[in-house]
Coordinates of N, CA, C and O in Angstrom, one line a residue:
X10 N 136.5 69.5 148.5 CA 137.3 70.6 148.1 C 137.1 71.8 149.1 O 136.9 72.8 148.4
X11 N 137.1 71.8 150.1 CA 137.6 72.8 151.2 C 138.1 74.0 150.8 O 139.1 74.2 150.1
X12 N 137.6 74.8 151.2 CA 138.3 76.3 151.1 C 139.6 76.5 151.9 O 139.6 76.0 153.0
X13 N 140.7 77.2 151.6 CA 141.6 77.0 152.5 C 141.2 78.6 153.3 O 140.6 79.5 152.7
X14 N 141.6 78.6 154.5 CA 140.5 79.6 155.4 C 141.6 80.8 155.5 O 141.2 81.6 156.3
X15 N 142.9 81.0 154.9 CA 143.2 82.1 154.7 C 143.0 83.3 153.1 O 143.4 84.5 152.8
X16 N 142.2 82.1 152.5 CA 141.6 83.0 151.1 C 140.3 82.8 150.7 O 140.2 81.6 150.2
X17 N 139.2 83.4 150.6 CA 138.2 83.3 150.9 C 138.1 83.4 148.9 O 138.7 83.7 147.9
X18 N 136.5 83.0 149.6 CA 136.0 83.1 147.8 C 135.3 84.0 147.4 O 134.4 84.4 148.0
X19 N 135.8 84.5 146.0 CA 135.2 85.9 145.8 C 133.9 85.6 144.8 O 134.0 84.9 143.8
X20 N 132.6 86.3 145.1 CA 131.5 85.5 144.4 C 130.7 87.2 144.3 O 130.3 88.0 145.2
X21 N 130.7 87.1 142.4 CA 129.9 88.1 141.8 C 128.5 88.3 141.6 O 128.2 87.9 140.4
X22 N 127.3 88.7 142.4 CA 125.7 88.4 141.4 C 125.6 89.8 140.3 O 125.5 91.1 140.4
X23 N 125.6 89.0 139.4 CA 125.6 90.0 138.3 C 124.4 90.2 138.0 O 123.8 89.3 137.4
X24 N 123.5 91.7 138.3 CA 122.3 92.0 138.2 C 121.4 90.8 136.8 O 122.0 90.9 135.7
X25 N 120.2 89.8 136.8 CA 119.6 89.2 135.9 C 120.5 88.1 135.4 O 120.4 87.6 134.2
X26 N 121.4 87.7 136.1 CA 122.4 87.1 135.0 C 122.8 86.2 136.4 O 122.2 86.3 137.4
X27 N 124.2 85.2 136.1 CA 124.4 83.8 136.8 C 125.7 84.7 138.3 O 125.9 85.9 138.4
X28 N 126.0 83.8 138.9 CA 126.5 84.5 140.1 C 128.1 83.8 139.7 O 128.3 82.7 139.5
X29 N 129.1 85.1 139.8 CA 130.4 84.3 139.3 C 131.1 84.2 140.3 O 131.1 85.0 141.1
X30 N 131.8 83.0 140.3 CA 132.8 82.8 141.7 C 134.0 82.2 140.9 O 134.1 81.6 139.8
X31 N 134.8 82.8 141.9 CA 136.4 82.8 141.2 C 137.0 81.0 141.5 O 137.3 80.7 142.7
X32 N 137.1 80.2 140.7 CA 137.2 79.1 140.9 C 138.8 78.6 141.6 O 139.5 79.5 142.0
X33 N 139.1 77.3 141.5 CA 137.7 76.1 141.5 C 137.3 76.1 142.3 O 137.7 76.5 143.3
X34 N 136.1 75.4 142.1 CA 134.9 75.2 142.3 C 134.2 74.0 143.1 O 135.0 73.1 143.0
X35 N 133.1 73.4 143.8 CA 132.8 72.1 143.9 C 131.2 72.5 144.7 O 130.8 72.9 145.8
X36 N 130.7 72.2 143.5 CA 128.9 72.5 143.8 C 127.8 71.0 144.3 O 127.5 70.0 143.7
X37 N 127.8 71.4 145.2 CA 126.7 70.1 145.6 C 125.5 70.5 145.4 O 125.0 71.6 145.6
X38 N 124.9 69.1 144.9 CA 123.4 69.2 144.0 C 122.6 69.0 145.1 O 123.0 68.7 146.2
X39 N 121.0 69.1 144.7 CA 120.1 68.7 145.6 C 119.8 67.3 145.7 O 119.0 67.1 146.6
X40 N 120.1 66.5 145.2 CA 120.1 65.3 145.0 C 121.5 64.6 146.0 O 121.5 63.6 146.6
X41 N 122.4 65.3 145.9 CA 124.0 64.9 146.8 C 124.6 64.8 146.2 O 125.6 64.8 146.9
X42 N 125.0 64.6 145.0 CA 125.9 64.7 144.1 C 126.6 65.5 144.0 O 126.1 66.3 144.8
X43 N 128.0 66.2 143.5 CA 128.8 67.1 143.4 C 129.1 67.3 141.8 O 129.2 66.4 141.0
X44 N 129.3 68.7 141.5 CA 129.9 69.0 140.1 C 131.1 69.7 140.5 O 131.1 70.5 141.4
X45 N 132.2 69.5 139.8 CA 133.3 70.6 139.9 C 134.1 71.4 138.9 O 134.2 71.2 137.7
X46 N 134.3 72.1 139.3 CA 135.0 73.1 137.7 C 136.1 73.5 138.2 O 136.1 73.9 139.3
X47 N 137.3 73.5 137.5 CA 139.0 74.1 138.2 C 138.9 75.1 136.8 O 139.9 75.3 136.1
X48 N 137.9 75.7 136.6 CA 138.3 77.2 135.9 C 138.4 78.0 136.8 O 138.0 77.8 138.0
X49 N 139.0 79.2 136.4 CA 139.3 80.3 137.4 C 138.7 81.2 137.5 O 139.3 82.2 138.0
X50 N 137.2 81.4 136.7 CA 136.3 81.8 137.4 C 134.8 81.1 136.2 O 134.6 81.0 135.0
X51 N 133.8 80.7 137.7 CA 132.8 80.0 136.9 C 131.2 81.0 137.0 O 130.7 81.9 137.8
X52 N 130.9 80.3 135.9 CA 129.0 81.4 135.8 C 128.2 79.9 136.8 O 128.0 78.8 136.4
X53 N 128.0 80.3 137.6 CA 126.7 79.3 138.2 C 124.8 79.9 138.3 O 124.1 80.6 139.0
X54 N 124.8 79.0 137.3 CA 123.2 79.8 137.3 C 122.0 79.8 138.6 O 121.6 79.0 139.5
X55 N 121.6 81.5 138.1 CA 120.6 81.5 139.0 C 118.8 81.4 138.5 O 117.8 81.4 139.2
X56 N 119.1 81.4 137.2 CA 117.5 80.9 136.9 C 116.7 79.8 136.7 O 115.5 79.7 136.8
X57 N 117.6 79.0 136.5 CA 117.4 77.6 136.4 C 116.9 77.0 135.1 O 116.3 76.0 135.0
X58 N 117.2 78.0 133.9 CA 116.9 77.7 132.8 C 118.1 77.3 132.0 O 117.9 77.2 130.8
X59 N 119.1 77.2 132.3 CA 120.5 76.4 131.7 C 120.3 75.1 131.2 O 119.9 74.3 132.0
X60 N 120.6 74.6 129.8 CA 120.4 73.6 129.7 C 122.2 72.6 130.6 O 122.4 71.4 130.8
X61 N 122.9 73.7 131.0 CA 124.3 73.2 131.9 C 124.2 73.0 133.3 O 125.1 72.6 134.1
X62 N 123.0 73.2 133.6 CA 122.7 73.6 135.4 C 123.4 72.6 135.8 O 123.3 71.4 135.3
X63 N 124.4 73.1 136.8 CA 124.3 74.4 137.5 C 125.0 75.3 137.4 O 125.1 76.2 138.2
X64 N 125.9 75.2 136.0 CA 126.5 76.0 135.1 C 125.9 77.1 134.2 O 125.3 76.8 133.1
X65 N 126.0 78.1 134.5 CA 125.3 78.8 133.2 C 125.5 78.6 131.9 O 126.5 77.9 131.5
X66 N 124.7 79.1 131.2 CA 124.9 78.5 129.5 C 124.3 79.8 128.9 O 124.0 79.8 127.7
X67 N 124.0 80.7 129.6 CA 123.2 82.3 128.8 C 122.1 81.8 128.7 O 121.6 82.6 127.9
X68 N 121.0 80.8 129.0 CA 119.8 80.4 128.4 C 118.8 81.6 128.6 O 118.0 82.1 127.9
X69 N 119.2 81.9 129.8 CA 118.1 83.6 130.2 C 118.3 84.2 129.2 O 117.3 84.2 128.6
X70 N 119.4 84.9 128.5 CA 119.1 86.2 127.4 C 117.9 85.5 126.8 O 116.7 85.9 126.8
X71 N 118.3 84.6 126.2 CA 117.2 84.1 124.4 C 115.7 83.9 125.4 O 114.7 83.6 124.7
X72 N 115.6 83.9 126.5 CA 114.0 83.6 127.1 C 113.5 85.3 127.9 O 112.8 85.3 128.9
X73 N 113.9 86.6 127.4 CA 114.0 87.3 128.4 C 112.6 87.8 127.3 O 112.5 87.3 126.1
X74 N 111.8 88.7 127.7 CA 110.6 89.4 127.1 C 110.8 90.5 126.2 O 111.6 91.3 126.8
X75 N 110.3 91.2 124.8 CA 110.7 92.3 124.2 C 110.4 92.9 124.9 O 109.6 92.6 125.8
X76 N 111.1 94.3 124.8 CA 110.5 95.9 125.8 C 109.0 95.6 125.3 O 108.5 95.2 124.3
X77 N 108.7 96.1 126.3 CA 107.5 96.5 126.1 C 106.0 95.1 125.4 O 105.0 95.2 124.7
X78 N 106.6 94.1 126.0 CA 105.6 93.0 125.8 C 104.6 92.8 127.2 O 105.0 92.7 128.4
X79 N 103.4 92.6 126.8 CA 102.5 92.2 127.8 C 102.0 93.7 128.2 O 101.5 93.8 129.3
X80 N 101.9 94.6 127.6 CA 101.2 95.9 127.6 C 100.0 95.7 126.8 O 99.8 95.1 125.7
X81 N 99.2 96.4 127.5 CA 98.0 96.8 126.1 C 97.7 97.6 125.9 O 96.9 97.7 125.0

C-alpha cells in the first residue's frame, strides 16, 4: 500500500501516548508480516504494552504510576 507521492502522511506523537497517523494504513511487523487498518485515522503504539500491538488499546493509562509513587 504505497503512498501516493502527491499526499504525504500526516503522523501525530502525542506526548506519553500512541503516535496517530491519518489512515489507511499498512504496518510491517518485525517478524515480516503486515497489519492494515483503512480507518482514517489510526493510534499505533509506542509502548509496547497494548494487548492490540501494534494498535493502541490505552493499556499505558491503567499501568502509569500514582503522583507521587516511589518517594520516600
Amino acid at each position: 500500500m504505497p503512498n501516493a507521492p502527491d499526499t504525504p502522511r500526516r503522523l501525530t506523537v502525542e506526548p506519553n501516548g500512541p503516535v496517530l497517523i491519518e489512515g489507511p494504513v499498512e504496518i510491517v511487523r518485525e517478524d515480516g508480516t503486515t497489519v492494515t487498518s483503512d480507518r482514517f485515522l489510526v493510534a499505533v503504539c509506542t509502548c509496547r504494552r497494548s494487548r492490540a500491538y501494534p494498535w493502541c488499546d490505552t493499556s499505558h493509562r491503567r499501568r502509569t504510576k500514582p503522583p507521587g509513587a516511589g518517594r520516600n
